[in-house]
Short mmCIF file of C-alpha atoms and ligand atoms in Angstrom, two decimals:
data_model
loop_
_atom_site.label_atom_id
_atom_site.label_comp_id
_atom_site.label_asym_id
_atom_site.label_seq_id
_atom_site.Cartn_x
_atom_site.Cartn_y
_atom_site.Cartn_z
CA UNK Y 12 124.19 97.70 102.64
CA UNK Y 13 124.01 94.39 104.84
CA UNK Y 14 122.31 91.68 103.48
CA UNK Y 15 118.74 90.93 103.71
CA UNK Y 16 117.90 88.06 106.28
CA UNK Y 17 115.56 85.75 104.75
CA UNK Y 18 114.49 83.93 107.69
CA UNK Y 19 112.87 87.42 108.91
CA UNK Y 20 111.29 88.13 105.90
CA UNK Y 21 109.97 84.96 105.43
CA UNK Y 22 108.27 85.38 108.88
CA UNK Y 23 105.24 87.57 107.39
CA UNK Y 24 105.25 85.36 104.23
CA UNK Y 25 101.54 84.57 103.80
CA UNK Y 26 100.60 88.19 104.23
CA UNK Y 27 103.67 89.64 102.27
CA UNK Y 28 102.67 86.83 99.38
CA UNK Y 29 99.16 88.63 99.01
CA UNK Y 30 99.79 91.08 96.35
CA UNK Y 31 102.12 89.13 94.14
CA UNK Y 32 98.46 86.83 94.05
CA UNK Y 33 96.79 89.79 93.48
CA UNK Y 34 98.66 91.33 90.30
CA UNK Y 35 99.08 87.98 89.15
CA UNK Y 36 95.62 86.91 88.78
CA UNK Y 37 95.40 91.09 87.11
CA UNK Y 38 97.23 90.01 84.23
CA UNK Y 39 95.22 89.29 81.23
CA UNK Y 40 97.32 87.13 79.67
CA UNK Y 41 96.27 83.51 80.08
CA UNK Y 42 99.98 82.21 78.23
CA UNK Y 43 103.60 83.03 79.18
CA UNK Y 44 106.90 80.69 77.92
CA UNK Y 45 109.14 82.50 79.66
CA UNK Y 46 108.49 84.86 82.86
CA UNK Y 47 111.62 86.80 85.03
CA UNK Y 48 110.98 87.96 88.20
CA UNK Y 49 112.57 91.00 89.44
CA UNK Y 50 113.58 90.88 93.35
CA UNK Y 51 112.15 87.10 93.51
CA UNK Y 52 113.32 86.93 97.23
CA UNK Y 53 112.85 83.74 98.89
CA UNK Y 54 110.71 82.79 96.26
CA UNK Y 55 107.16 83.25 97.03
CA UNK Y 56 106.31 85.94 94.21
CA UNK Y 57 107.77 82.94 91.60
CA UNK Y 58 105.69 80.54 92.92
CA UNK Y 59 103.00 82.61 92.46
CA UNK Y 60 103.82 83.17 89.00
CA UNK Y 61 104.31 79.22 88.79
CA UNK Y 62 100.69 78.29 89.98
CA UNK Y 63 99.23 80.85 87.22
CA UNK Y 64 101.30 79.94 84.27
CA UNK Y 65 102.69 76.04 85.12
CA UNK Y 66 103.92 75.38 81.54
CA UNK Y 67 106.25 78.54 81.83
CA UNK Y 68 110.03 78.62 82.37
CA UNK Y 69 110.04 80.99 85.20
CA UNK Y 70 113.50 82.65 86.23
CA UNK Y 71 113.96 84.62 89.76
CA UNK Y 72 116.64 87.48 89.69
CA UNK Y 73 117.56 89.15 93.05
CA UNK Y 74 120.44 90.90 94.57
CA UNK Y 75 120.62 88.80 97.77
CA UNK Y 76 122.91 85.89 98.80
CA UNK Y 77 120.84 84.92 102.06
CA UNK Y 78 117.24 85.63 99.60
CA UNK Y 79 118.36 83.40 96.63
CA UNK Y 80 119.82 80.73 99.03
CA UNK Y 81 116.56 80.22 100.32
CA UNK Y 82 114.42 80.34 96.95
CA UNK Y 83 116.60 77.59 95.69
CA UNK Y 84 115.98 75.90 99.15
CA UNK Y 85 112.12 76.00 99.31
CA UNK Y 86 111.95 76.41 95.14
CA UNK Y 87 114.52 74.68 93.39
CA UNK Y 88 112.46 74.03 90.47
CA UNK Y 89 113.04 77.67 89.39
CA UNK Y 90 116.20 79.01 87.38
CA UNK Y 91 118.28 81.62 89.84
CA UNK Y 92 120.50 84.00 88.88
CA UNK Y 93 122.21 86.64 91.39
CA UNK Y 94 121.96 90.41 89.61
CA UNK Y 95 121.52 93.90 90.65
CA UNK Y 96 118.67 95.31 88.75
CA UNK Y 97 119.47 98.68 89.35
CA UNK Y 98 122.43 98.04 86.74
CA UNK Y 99 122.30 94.80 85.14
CA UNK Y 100 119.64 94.58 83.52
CA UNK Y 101 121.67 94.71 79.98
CA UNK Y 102 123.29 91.68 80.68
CA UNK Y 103 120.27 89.76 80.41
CA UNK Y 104 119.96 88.65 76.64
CA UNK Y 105 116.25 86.96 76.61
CA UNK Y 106 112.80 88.52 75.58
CA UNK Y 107 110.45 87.82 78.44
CA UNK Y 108 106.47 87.35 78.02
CA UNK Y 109 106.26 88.36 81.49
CA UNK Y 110 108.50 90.85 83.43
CA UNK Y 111 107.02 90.76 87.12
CA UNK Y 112 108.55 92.40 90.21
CA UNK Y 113 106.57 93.05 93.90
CA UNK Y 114 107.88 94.66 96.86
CA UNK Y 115 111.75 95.69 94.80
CA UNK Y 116 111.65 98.38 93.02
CA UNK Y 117 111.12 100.71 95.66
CA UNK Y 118 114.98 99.75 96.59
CA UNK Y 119 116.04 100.36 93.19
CA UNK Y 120 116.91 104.26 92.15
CA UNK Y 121 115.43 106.25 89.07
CA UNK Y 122 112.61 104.77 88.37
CA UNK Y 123 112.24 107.15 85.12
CA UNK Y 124 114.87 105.15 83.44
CA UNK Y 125 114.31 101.73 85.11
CA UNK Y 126 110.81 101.38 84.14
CA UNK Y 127 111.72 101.71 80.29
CA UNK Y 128 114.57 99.25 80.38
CA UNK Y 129 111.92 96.57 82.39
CA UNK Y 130 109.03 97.11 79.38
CA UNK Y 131 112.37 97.29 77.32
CA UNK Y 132 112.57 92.85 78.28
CA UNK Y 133 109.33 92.20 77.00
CA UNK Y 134 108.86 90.23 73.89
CA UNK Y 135 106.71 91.38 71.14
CA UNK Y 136 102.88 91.69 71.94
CA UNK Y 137 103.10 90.62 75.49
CA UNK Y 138 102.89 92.16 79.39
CA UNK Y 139 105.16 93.59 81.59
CA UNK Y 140 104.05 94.04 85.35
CA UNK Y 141 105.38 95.90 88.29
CA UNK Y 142 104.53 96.10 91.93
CA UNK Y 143 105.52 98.27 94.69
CA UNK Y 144 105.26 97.82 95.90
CA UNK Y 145 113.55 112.14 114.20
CA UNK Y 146 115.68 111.90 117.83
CA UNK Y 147 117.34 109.53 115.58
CA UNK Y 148 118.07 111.22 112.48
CA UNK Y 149 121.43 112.46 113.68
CA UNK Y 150 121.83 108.93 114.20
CA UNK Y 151 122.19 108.11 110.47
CA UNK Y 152 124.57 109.07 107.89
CA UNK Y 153 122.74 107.96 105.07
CA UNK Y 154 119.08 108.07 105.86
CA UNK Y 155 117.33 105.17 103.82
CA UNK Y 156 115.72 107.00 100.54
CA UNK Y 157 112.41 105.65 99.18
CA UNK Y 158 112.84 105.32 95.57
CA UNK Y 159 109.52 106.04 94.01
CA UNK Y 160 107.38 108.46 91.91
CA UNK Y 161 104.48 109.87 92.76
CA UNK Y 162 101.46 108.34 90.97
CA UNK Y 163 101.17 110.88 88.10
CA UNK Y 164 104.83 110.36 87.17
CA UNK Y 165 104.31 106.82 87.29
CA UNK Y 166 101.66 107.58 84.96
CA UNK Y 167 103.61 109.66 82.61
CA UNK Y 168 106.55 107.32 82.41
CA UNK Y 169 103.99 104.26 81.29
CA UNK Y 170 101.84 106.73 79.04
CA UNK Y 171 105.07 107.19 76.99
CA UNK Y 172 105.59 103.36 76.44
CA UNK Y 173 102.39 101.80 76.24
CA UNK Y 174 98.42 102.84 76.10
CA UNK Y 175 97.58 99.71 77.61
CA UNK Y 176 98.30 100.01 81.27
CA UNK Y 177 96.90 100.24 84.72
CA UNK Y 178 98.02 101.84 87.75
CA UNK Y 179 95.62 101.19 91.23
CA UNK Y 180 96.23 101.59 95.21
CA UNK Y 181 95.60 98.58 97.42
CA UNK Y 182 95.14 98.84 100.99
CA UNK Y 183 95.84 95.38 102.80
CA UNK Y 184 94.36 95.18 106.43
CA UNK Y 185 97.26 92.60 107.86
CA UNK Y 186 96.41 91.19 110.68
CA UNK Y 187 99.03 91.27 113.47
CA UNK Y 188 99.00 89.56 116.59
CA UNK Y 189 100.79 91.88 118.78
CA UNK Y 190 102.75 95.36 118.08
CA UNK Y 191 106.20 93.36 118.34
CA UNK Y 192 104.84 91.55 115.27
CA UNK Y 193 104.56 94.94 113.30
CA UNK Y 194 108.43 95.76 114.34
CA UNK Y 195 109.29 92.64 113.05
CA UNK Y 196 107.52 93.08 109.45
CA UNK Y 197 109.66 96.17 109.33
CA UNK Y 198 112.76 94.58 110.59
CA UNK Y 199 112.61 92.10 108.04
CA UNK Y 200 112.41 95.33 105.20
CA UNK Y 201 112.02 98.72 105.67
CA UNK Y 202 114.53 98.62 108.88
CA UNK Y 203 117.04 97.41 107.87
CA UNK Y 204 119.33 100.31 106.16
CA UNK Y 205 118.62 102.32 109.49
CA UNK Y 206 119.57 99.26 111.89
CA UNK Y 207 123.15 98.47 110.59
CA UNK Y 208 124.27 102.11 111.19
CA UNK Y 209 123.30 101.73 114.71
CA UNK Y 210 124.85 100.44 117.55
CA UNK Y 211 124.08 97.00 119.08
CA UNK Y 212 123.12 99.22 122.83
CA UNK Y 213 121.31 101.95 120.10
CA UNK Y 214 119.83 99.34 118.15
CA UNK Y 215 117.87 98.16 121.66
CA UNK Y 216 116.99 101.49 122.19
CA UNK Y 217 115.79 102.79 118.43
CA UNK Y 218 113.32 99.37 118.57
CA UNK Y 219 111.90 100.54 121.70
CA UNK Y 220 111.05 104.26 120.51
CA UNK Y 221 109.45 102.63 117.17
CA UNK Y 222 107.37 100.53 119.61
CA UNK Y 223 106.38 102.69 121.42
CA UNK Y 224 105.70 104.71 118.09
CA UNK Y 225 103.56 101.82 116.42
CA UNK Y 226 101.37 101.35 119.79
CA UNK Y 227 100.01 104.69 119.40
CA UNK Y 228 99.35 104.40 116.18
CA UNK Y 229 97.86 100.73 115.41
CA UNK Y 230 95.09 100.75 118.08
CA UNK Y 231 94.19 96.65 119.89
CA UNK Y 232 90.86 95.26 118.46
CA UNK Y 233 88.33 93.81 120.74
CA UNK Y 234 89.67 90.37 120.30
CA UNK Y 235 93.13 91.34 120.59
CA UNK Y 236 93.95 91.46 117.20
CA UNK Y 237 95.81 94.39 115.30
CA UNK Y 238 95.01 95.66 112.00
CA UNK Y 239 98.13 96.80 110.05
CA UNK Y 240 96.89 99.05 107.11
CA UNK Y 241 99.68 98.90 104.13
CA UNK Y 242 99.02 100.11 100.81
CA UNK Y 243 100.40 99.19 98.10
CA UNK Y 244 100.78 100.74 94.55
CA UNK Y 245 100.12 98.08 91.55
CA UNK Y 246 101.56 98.90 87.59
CA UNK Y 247 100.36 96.51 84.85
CA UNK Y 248 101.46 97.60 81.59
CA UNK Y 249 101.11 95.59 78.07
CA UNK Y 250 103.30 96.26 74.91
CA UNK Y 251 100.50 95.57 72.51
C1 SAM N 25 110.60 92.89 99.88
S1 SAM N 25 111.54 91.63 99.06
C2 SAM N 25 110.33 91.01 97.90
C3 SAM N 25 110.49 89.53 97.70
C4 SAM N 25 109.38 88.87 96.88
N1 SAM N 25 109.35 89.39 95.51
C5 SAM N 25 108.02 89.03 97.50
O1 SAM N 25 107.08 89.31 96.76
O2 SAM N 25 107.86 88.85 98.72
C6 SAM N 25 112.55 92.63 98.02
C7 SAM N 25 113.63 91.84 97.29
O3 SAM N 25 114.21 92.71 96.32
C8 SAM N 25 115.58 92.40 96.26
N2 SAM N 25 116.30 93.55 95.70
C9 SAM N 25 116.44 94.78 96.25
N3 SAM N 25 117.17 95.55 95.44
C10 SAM N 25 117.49 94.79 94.36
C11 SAM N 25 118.25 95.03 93.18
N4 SAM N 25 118.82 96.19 92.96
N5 SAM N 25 118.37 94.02 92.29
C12 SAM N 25 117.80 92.81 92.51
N6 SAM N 25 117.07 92.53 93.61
C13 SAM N 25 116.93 93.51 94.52
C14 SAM N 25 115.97 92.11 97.70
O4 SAM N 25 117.18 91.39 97.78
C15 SAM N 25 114.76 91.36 98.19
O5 SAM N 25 114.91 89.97 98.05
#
């Protein structure tokens, strides 16, 4: 899969931010020594973790060159280190007090056996937390799959670790300035497996259907403003 272009993502950065702030301020614990972040990005989800917990040795994990370039850019304070968390995970050797992750794991498979081996990192009587976060079909060989659970597996897989967790829906009301501005939030994610099988003429083309797509469904506010209505699905579980 091509890698993911950090400048893009970094575009929507205050609004994609939001719910690492969110299910940070959710955890109860007040202390952390040492925090990993799964899928840190470009950052912002560490930082995040920094404000809450400034005496902590915070390390960011992700899969991307052009991502971790750009953390250690904008965050160099922060320890880096380039793994695929889909499988490896083992060789990570440390106990963490906090095991955090927004907006990855929906790009990592089996979430039956990768939420165990994430509560699996915590340290003794600590917290892990986890976010998720057509015509053209013919088009793609290998349509993008969304890897999740539905909410009562979720629930299931955490009630078999832990009795001390949460599960909740958030929806955030972005607000875009334009409809481009929603193809471009996508671009910078959810697109991306389904642009680089395309074409660069097809490419042109496939943007201007979804366009078209998002205008009829993201109506223009009175003051020209367009709400863009995402939810998201928070996990907080505790080992103790
Ligand atoms: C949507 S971004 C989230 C970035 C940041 N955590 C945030 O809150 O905005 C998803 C990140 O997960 C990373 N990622 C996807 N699959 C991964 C994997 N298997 N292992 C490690 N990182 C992965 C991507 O490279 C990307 O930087």
């Amino acid at each position: 899969m091509s890698d993911w272009d950090a400048k893009l993502y970094s575009k929507f950065e205050k609004d994609r931010t939001q719910p690492s702030i969110d299910l940070v301020h959710s955890i109860p614990s007040n202390e952390a020594k040492l925090i990993i972040d799964i899928g840190c990005g470009i950052g912002n989800s560490t930082m995040v973790l920094k404000k809450r917990y400034n005496d902590a040795r915070i390390i960011g994990i992700d899969s991307s060159d052009d991502m971790l370039i750009k953390a250690k850019k904008d965050y160099p304070n922060f320890e880096y280190i380039k793994l695929d968390a889909g499988k490896e995970l083992d060789t990570l050797n440390d106990k963490y007090d906090i095991v955090f992750s927004n907006a990855c794991i929906q790009w990592i498979p089996d979430h039956k056996s990768l939420i165990p081996k994430l509560f699996n990192l915590l340290s003794k009587n600590v917290i892990q937390t986890v976010v998720n976060s057509t015509k053209w079909c013919i088009k793609f060989s290998k349509p993008r799959e969304l890897f999740s659970l539905l909410e009562e597996e979720y629930y299931d897989v955490f009630a078999k670790l832990t009795n001390n967790f949460r599960i909740w829906e958030t929806i955030y009301f972005h607000t875009m300035p334009s409809h481009q501005s929603i193809v471009e939030w996508y671009k910078g994610a959810g697109l991306r497996p389904y642009l680089e099988q395309l074409s660069d003429e097809d490419k042109v083309s496939f943007e201007a259907d979804i366009l078209d797509e998002v205008k009829k469904t993201y109506p223009v506010q009175k003051n020209g403003d367009i709400i863009f209505k995402f939810p998201r699905l928070f996990m907080l579980a505790c080992n103790y």
